[in-house]
mmCIF file with all atom_site columns, C-alpha atoms in Angstrom:
data_model
loop_
_atom_site.group_PDB
_atom_site.id
_atom_site.type_symbol
_atom_site.label_atom_id
_atom_site.label_alt_id
_atom_site.label_comp_id
_atom_site.label_asym_id
_atom_site.label_entity_id
_atom_site.label_seq_id
_atom_site.pdbx_PDB_ins_code
_atom_site.Cartn_x
_atom_site.Cartn_y
_atom_site.Cartn_z
_atom_site.occupancy
_atom_site.B_iso_or_equiv
_atom_site.pdbx_formal_charge
_atom_site.auth_seq_id
_atom_site.auth_comp_id
_atom_site.auth_asym_id
_atom_site.auth_atom_id
_atom_site.pdbx_PDB_model_num
ATOM 1   C CA . MET S 1 1   ? -35.583 244.994 -269.815 1.00 84.00 ? 1   MET S CA 1
ATOM 2   C CA . ILE S 1 2   ? -34.584 241.869 -269.185 1.00 82.00 ? 2   ILE S CA 1
ATOM 3   C CA . THR S 1 3   ? -32.360 240.679 -272.731 1.00 89.00 ? 3   THR S CA 1
ATOM 4   C CA . LYS S 1 4   ? -29.358 238.348 -272.859 1.00 91.00 ? 4   LYS S CA 1
ATOM 5   C CA . HIS S 1 5   ? -25.803 240.035 -272.072 1.00 93.00 ? 5   HIS S CA 1
ATOM 6   C CA . THR S 1 6   ? -22.018 237.961 -273.351 1.00 95.00 ? 6   THR S CA 1
ATOM 7   C CA . ILE S 1 7   ? -19.360 238.610 -271.057 1.00 96.00 ? 7   ILE S CA 1
ATOM 8   C CA . SER S 1 8   ? -15.949 238.530 -271.653 1.00 96.00 ? 8   SER S CA 1
ATOM 9   C CA . ILE S 1 9   ? -13.389 238.153 -268.316 1.00 97.00 ? 9   ILE S CA 1
ATOM 10  C CA . LEU S 1 10  ? -10.174 238.421 -268.811 1.00 97.00 ? 10  LEU S CA 1
ATOM 11  C CA . VAL S 1 11  ? -8.717  236.505 -265.941 1.00 97.00 ? 11  VAL S CA 1
ATOM 12  C CA . ASN S 1 12  ? -5.204  235.110 -265.025 1.00 96.00 ? 12  ASN S CA 1
ATOM 13  C CA . ASN S 1 13  ? -5.314  231.484 -265.575 1.00 94.00 ? 13  ASN S CA 1
ATOM 14  C CA . GLN S 1 14  ? -5.299  230.180 -261.306 1.00 93.00 ? 14  GLN S CA 1
ATOM 15  C CA . PRO S 1 15  ? -6.286  226.557 -260.567 1.00 93.00 ? 15  PRO S CA 1
ATOM 16  C CA . GLY S 1 16  ? -9.534  227.168 -259.474 1.00 93.00 ? 16  GLY S CA 1
ATOM 17  C CA . VAL S 1 17  ? -10.521 231.325 -261.192 1.00 94.00 ? 17  VAL S CA 1
ATOM 18  C CA . LEU S 1 18  ? -13.022 229.005 -262.493 1.00 94.00 ? 18  LEU S CA 1
ATOM 19  C CA . GLN S 1 19  ? -14.743 227.565 -260.119 1.00 94.00 ? 19  GLN S CA 1
ATOM 20  C CA . ARG S 1 20  ? -14.260 231.359 -257.713 1.00 94.00 ? 20  ARG S CA 1
ATOM 21  C CA . VAL S 1 21  ? -16.437 233.404 -261.375 1.00 95.00 ? 21  VAL S CA 1
ATOM 22  C CA . SER S 1 22  ? -18.849 230.501 -261.660 1.00 93.00 ? 22  SER S CA 1
ATOM 23  C CA . GLY S 1 23  ? -19.607 230.237 -258.105 1.00 93.00 ? 23  GLY S CA 1
ATOM 24  C CA . LEU S 1 24  ? -19.995 234.252 -258.368 1.00 92.00 ? 24  LEU S CA 1
ATOM 25  C CA . PHE S 1 25  ? -22.808 233.314 -260.423 1.00 91.00 ? 25  PHE S CA 1
ATOM 26  C CA . GLY S 1 26  ? -24.254 230.657 -258.501 1.00 90.00 ? 26  GLY S CA 1
ATOM 27  C CA . ARG S 1 27  ? -24.835 232.104 -254.625 1.00 90.00 ? 27  ARG S CA 1
ATOM 28  C CA . ARG S 1 28  ? -26.347 235.150 -256.198 1.00 87.00 ? 28  ARG S CA 1
ATOM 29  C CA . GLY S 1 29  ? -28.056 233.278 -258.480 1.00 88.00 ? 29  GLY S CA 1
ATOM 30  C CA . TYR S 1 30  ? -27.680 234.357 -261.575 1.00 90.00 ? 30  TYR S CA 1
ATOM 31  C CA . ASN S 1 31  ? -28.165 231.642 -264.047 1.00 91.00 ? 31  ASN S CA 1
ATOM 32  C CA . ILE S 1 32  ? -25.673 231.170 -266.842 1.00 94.00 ? 32  ILE S CA 1
ATOM 33  C CA . GLU S 1 33  ? -27.011 229.850 -269.614 1.00 93.00 ? 33  GLU S CA 1
ATOM 34  C CA . SER S 1 34  ? -23.145 229.455 -272.386 1.00 94.00 ? 34  SER S CA 1
ATOM 35  C CA . ILE S 1 35  ? -19.704 229.817 -270.589 1.00 95.00 ? 35  ILE S CA 1
ATOM 36  C CA . THR S 1 36  ? -16.021 228.459 -271.829 1.00 95.00 ? 36  THR S CA 1
ATOM 37  C CA . VAL S 1 37  ? -12.715 229.528 -270.796 1.00 95.00 ? 37  VAL S CA 1
ATOM 38  C CA . GLY S 1 38  ? -9.232  229.560 -273.128 1.00 94.00 ? 38  GLY S CA 1
ATOM 39  C CA . GLU S 1 39  ? -6.034  230.705 -273.220 1.00 94.00 ? 39  GLU S CA 1
ATOM 40  C CA . SER S 1 40  ? -5.650  234.283 -274.480 1.00 93.00 ? 40  SER S CA 1
ATOM 41  C CA . GLU S 1 41  ? -4.011  236.297 -276.602 1.00 93.00 ? 41  GLU S CA 1
ATOM 42  C CA . GLU S 1 42  ? -1.460  237.165 -273.382 1.00 93.00 ? 42  GLU S CA 1
ATOM 43  C CA . VAL S 1 43  ? 0.531   234.705 -271.715 1.00 94.00 ? 43  VAL S CA 1
ATOM 44  C CA . GLY S 1 44  ? -0.835  233.375 -268.914 1.00 95.00 ? 44  GLY S CA 1
ATOM 45  C CA . LEU S 1 45  ? -4.094  235.059 -269.247 1.00 96.00 ? 45  LEU S CA 1
ATOM 46  C CA . SER S 1 46  ? -7.319  233.410 -270.048 1.00 96.00 ? 46  SER S CA 1
ATOM 47  C CA . ARG S 1 47  ? -10.688 235.004 -271.540 1.00 97.00 ? 47  ARG S CA 1
ATOM 48  C CA . MET S 1 48  ? -13.451 233.020 -270.359 1.00 96.00 ? 48  MET S CA 1
ATOM 49  C CA . VAL S 1 49  ? -17.127 233.867 -272.664 1.00 97.00 ? 49  VAL S CA 1
ATOM 50  C CA . ILE S 1 50  ? -19.984 233.726 -269.978 1.00 96.00 ? 50  ILE S CA 1
ATOM 51  C CA . VAL S 1 51  ? -23.900 234.631 -271.695 1.00 95.00 ? 51  VAL S CA 1
ATOM 52  C CA . THR S 1 52  ? -26.022 235.058 -268.907 1.00 94.00 ? 52  THR S CA 1
ATOM 53  C CA . GLU S 1 53  ? -30.061 237.115 -268.840 1.00 92.00 ? 53  GLU S CA 1
ATOM 54  C CA . GLY S 1 54  ? -30.615 240.200 -266.719 1.00 89.00 ? 54  GLY S CA 1
ATOM 55  C CA . ASP S 1 55  ? -31.581 243.357 -267.185 1.00 88.00 ? 55  ASP S CA 1
ATOM 56  C CA . ASP S 1 56  ? -28.621 246.120 -267.724 1.00 87.00 ? 56  ASP S CA 1
ATOM 57  C CA . ASN S 1 57  ? -28.616 247.024 -263.412 1.00 89.00 ? 57  ASN S CA 1
ATOM 58  C CA . THR S 1 58  ? -28.157 243.541 -263.464 1.00 88.00 ? 58  THR S CA 1
ATOM 59  C CA . LEU S 1 59  ? -25.314 243.289 -265.183 1.00 89.00 ? 59  LEU S CA 1
ATOM 60  C CA . GLU S 1 60  ? -24.716 246.067 -263.478 1.00 91.00 ? 60  GLU S CA 1
ATOM 61  C CA . GLN S 1 61  ? -23.293 243.822 -260.114 1.00 91.00 ? 61  GLN S CA 1
ATOM 62  C CA . ILE S 1 62  ? -22.850 240.684 -261.743 1.00 92.00 ? 62  ILE S CA 1
ATOM 63  C CA . SER S 1 63  ? -19.097 243.122 -263.456 1.00 93.00 ? 63  SER S CA 1
ATOM 64  C CA . LYS S 1 64  ? -19.305 245.162 -260.289 1.00 93.00 ? 64  LYS S CA 1
ATOM 65  C CA . GLN S 1 65  ? -19.368 241.321 -257.668 1.00 93.00 ? 65  GLN S CA 1
ATOM 66  C CA . LEU S 1 66  ? -16.265 239.432 -260.769 1.00 94.00 ? 66  LEU S CA 1
ATOM 67  C CA . TYR S 1 67  ? -14.129 242.868 -259.967 1.00 95.00 ? 67  TYR S CA 1
ATOM 68  C CA . LYS S 1 68  ? -13.912 242.529 -257.053 1.00 94.00 ? 68  LYS S CA 1
ATOM 69  C CA . LEU S 1 69  ? -12.820 238.335 -257.388 1.00 93.00 ? 69  LEU S CA 1
ATOM 70  C CA . ILE S 1 70  ? -8.312  238.660 -257.081 1.00 91.00 ? 70  ILE S CA 1
ATOM 71  C CA . ASP S 1 71  ? -7.692  237.104 -260.472 1.00 95.00 ? 71  ASP S CA 1
ATOM 72  C CA . VAL S 1 72  ? -10.154 238.888 -262.699 1.00 96.00 ? 72  VAL S CA 1
ATOM 73  C CA . ILE S 1 73  ? -8.414  241.465 -264.859 1.00 96.00 ? 73  ILE S CA 1
ATOM 74  C CA . LYS S 1 74  ? -11.204 242.811 -267.220 1.00 96.00 ? 74  LYS S CA 1
ATOM 75  C CA . VAL S 1 75  ? -14.910 242.786 -267.799 1.00 96.00 ? 75  VAL S CA 1
ATOM 76  C CA . ILE S 1 76  ? -16.281 243.599 -270.474 1.00 94.00 ? 76  ILE S CA 1
ATOM 77  C CA . ASP S 1 77  ? -19.987 243.307 -271.846 1.00 93.00 ? 77  ASP S CA 1
ATOM 78  C CA . LEU S 1 78  ? -19.711 242.525 -275.887 1.00 94.00 ? 78  LEU S CA 1
ATOM 79  C CA . SER S 1 79  ? -23.545 242.733 -276.552 1.00 90.00 ? 79  SER S CA 1
ATOM 80  C CA . LYS S 1 80  ? -23.501 245.855 -276.041 1.00 88.00 ? 80  LYS S CA 1
ATOM 81  C CA . ASN S 1 81  ? -21.683 246.466 -279.195 1.00 89.00 ? 81  ASN S CA 1
ATOM 82  C CA . PRO S 1 82  ? -21.525 244.823 -282.652 1.00 93.00 ? 82  PRO S CA 1
ATOM 83  C CA . MET S 1 83  ? -19.760 241.181 -282.677 1.00 93.00 ? 83  MET S CA 1
ATOM 84  C CA . VAL S 1 84  ? -19.559 237.726 -283.664 1.00 94.00 ? 84  VAL S CA 1
ATOM 85  C CA . ALA S 1 85  ? -20.413 234.589 -281.487 1.00 94.00 ? 85  ALA S CA 1
ATOM 86  C CA . ARG S 1 86  ? -19.485 231.626 -283.177 1.00 96.00 ? 86  ARG S CA 1
ATOM 87  C CA . GLU S 1 87  ? -20.898 227.869 -281.229 1.00 96.00 ? 87  GLU S CA 1
ATOM 88  C CA . LEU S 1 88  ? -19.209 224.488 -282.105 1.00 97.00 ? 88  LEU S CA 1
ATOM 89  C CA . ALA S 1 89  ? -22.048 221.112 -281.935 1.00 97.00 ? 89  ALA S CA 1
ATOM 90  C CA . LEU S 1 90  ? -21.139 217.895 -282.563 1.00 98.00 ? 90  LEU S CA 1
ATOM 91  C CA . ILE S 1 91  ? -25.099 216.219 -283.197 1.00 98.00 ? 91  ILE S CA 1
ATOM 92  C CA . LYS S 1 92  ? -25.073 212.402 -283.365 1.00 98.00 ? 92  LYS S CA 1
ATOM 93  C CA . VAL S 1 93  ? -28.377 211.574 -285.821 1.00 98.00 ? 93  VAL S CA 1
ATOM 94  C CA . ASN S 1 94  ? -29.855 208.263 -286.219 1.00 96.00 ? 94  ASN S CA 1
ATOM 95  C CA . SER S 1 95  ? -29.231 207.584 -289.814 1.00 94.00 ? 95  SER S CA 1
ATOM 96  C CA . GLU S 1 96  ? -30.527 203.901 -292.219 1.00 90.00 ? 96  GLU S CA 1
ATOM 97  C CA . PRO S 1 97  ? -29.030 204.630 -294.887 1.00 91.00 ? 97  PRO S CA 1
ATOM 98  C CA . ALA S 1 98  ? -32.198 205.708 -296.861 1.00 92.00 ? 98  ALA S CA 1
ATOM 99  C CA . GLN S 1 99  ? -32.524 208.233 -294.981 1.00 93.00 ? 99  GLN S CA 1
ATOM 100 C CA . ARG S 1 100 ? -28.809 209.410 -295.482 1.00 95.00 ? 100 ARG S CA 1
ATOM 101 C CA . PRO S 1 101 ? -29.849 212.074 -298.627 1.00 95.00 ? 101 PRO S CA 1
ATOM 102 C CA . GLU S 1 102 ? -32.374 213.672 -296.523 1.00 95.00 ? 102 GLU S CA 1
ATOM 103 C CA . ILE S 1 103 ? -30.304 214.324 -293.750 1.00 97.00 ? 103 ILE S CA 1
ATOM 104 C CA . LEU S 1 104 ? -27.467 215.612 -295.893 1.00 96.00 ? 104 LEU S CA 1
ATOM 105 C CA . GLY S 1 105 ? -29.638 218.469 -297.710 1.00 96.00 ? 105 GLY S CA 1
ATOM 106 C CA . ILE S 1 106 ? -30.012 219.385 -294.423 1.00 97.00 ? 106 ILE S CA 1
ATOM 107 C CA . VAL S 1 107 ? -26.027 219.114 -293.689 1.00 97.00 ? 107 VAL S CA 1
ATOM 108 C CA . ASP S 1 108 ? -25.811 220.955 -296.796 1.00 97.00 ? 108 ASP S CA 1
ATOM 109 C CA . THR S 1 109 ? -27.836 223.259 -296.223 1.00 96.00 ? 109 THR S CA 1
ATOM 110 C CA . PHE S 1 110 ? -26.287 225.031 -292.752 1.00 97.00 ? 110 PHE S CA 1
ATOM 111 C CA . ARG S 1 111 ? -23.377 224.704 -294.109 1.00 96.00 ? 111 ARG S CA 1
ATOM 112 C CA . ALA S 1 112 ? -22.573 221.800 -291.514 1.00 97.00 ? 112 ALA S CA 1
ATOM 113 C CA . ALA S 1 113 ? -20.475 218.387 -292.097 1.00 98.00 ? 113 ALA S CA 1
ATOM 114 C CA . VAL S 1 114 ? -20.293 215.108 -291.570 1.00 97.00 ? 114 VAL S CA 1
ATOM 115 C CA . VAL S 1 115 ? -17.279 214.432 -289.272 1.00 98.00 ? 115 VAL S CA 1
ATOM 116 C CA . ASP S 1 116 ? -18.119 210.146 -289.015 1.00 97.00 ? 116 ASP S CA 1
ATOM 117 C CA . ILE S 1 117 ? -20.379 207.875 -290.721 1.00 95.00 ? 117 ILE S CA 1
ATOM 118 C CA . GLY S 1 118 ? -21.285 204.909 -288.808 1.00 94.00 ? 118 GLY S CA 1
ATOM 119 C CA . PRO S 1 119 ? -23.928 201.991 -289.827 1.00 94.00 ? 119 PRO S CA 1
ATOM 120 C CA . SER S 1 120 ? -27.310 203.344 -288.802 1.00 95.00 ? 120 SER S CA 1
ATOM 121 C CA . SER S 1 121 ? -25.891 206.645 -287.733 1.00 96.00 ? 121 SER S CA 1
ATOM 122 C CA . LEU S 1 122 ? -23.613 209.918 -288.995 1.00 96.00 ? 122 LEU S CA 1
ATOM 123 C CA . ILE S 1 123 ? -21.745 212.719 -287.031 1.00 98.00 ? 123 ILE S CA 1
ATOM 124 C CA . VAL S 1 124 ? -22.739 216.230 -288.382 1.00 98.00 ? 124 VAL S CA 1
ATOM 125 C CA . GLN S 1 125 ? -20.266 219.378 -287.189 1.00 98.00 ? 125 GLN S CA 1
ATOM 126 C CA . THR S 1 126 ? -22.363 222.624 -287.249 1.00 97.00 ? 126 THR S CA 1
ATOM 127 C CA . ILE S 1 127 ? -20.882 226.237 -286.770 1.00 97.00 ? 127 ILE S CA 1
ATOM 128 C CA . GLY S 1 128 ? -22.724 229.647 -285.922 1.00 96.00 ? 128 GLY S CA 1
ATOM 129 C CA . ASP S 1 129 ? -24.822 231.175 -283.823 1.00 93.00 ? 129 ASP S CA 1
ATOM 130 C CA . SER S 1 130 ? -26.764 229.779 -281.068 1.00 92.00 ? 130 SER S CA 1
ATOM 131 C CA . GLU S 1 131 ? -30.831 230.566 -282.935 1.00 94.00 ? 131 GLU S CA 1
ATOM 132 C CA . LYS S 1 132 ? -28.647 228.872 -286.148 1.00 96.00 ? 132 LYS S CA 1
ATOM 133 C CA . ILE S 1 133 ? -27.983 225.204 -284.382 1.00 96.00 ? 133 ILE S CA 1
ATOM 134 C CA . ASP S 1 134 ? -30.687 225.528 -282.252 1.00 96.00 ? 134 ASP S CA 1
ATOM 135 C CA . ALA S 1 135 ? -32.852 225.403 -285.753 1.00 97.00 ? 135 ALA S CA 1
ATOM 136 C CA . MET S 1 136 ? -30.243 222.305 -287.173 1.00 97.00 ? 136 MET S CA 1
ATOM 137 C CA . ILE S 1 137 ? -31.738 220.792 -284.208 1.00 97.00 ? 137 ILE S CA 1
ATOM 138 C CA . GLU S 1 138 ? -34.975 220.881 -284.518 1.00 97.00 ? 138 GLU S CA 1
ATOM 139 C CA . LEU S 1 139 ? -34.815 220.115 -288.214 1.00 97.00 ? 139 LEU S CA 1
ATOM 140 C CA . LEU S 1 140 ? -32.482 216.265 -286.958 1.00 97.00 ? 140 LEU S CA 1
ATOM 141 C CA . ARG S 1 141 ? -34.893 216.002 -283.855 1.00 97.00 ? 141 ARG S CA 1
ATOM 142 C CA . PRO S 1 142 ? -37.084 213.352 -286.304 1.00 97.00 ? 142 PRO S CA 1
ATOM 143 C CA . TYR S 1 143 ? -34.930 211.441 -286.910 1.00 97.00 ? 143 TYR S CA 1
ATOM 144 C CA . GLY S 1 144 ? -33.466 210.280 -283.653 1.00 97.00 ? 144 GLY S CA 1
ATOM 145 C CA . ILE S 1 145 ? -30.383 212.470 -282.673 1.00 98.00 ? 145 ILE S CA 1
ATOM 146 C CA . ARG S 1 146 ? -28.973 210.128 -279.970 1.00 97.00 ? 146 ARG S CA 1
ATOM 147 C CA . GLU S 1 147 ? -26.068 212.310 -279.078 1.00 98.00 ? 147 GLU S CA 1
ATOM 148 C CA . LEU S 1 148 ? -25.751 215.829 -278.599 1.00 98.00 ? 148 LEU S CA 1
ATOM 149 C CA . SER S 1 149 ? -22.409 218.687 -277.665 1.00 97.00 ? 149 SER S CA 1
ATOM 150 C CA . ARG S 1 150 ? -22.103 221.633 -277.687 1.00 96.00 ? 150 ARG S CA 1
ATOM 151 C CA . THR S 1 151 ? -19.211 223.605 -276.839 1.00 94.00 ? 151 THR S CA 1
ATOM 152 C CA . GLY S 1 152 ? -21.212 226.630 -275.058 1.00 92.00 ? 152 GLY S CA 1
ATOM 153 C CA . VAL S 1 153 ? -20.086 230.361 -276.784 1.00 94.00 ? 153 VAL S CA 1
ATOM 154 C CA . THR S 1 154 ? -17.212 231.914 -277.729 1.00 94.00 ? 154 THR S CA 1
ATOM 155 C CA . ALA S 1 155 ? -17.550 236.182 -278.793 1.00 95.00 ? 155 ALA S CA 1
ATOM 156 C CA . MET S 1 156 ? -15.735 238.678 -279.717 1.00 93.00 ? 156 MET S CA 1
ATOM 157 C CA . ILE S 1 157 ? -16.339 242.343 -280.617 1.00 92.00 ? 157 ILE S CA 1
ATOM 158 C CA . ARG S 1 158 ? -15.879 242.779 -284.590 1.00 92.00 ? 158 ARG S CA 1
ATOM 159 C CA . GLY S 1 159 ? -13.398 246.217 -286.050 1.00 86.00 ? 159 GLY S CA 1
ATOM 160 C CA . ALA S 1 160 ? -11.257 248.248 -284.144 1.00 68.00 ? 160 ALA S CA 1
ATOM 161 C CA . ILE S 1 161 ? -9.860  246.603 -280.618 1.00 59.00 ? 161 ILE S CA 1
ATOM 162 C CA . LYS S 1 162 ? -11.049 249.170 -277.581 1.00 52.00 ? 162 LYS S CA 1
#
């Protein structure tokens, strides 16, 4: 059964690691839906969080191929455990002064924030799971989205360290 998988990859913080990891996905025909990379809790190591789709066999193959890369230290399928996953989005939406109360109502409902106000637009910042962000985008779409930027998913297993 094909499902979404959120994979955490601990890697050496070296030039070209991101290219090698993403290249591995591309060469094997696996799509990356989301990728985030940043420093980890250990000096010299970075953590990549990748969201991809596939069955369990596909995920096993991806994991085996990742471990063949020199700079890969650890691969964890976060989606097999209870996890916290978040994404950030900045949404620039058309907003004439008369429309602002309606838009601010949507912003408040989603516990989002207006981070910039222009003469005819607002920039809204929202943080949450991908479904929440998708829902907010759909509600703002009728007002006219001028620009949209999403960070991609970052995630951790809930509770005790494994």
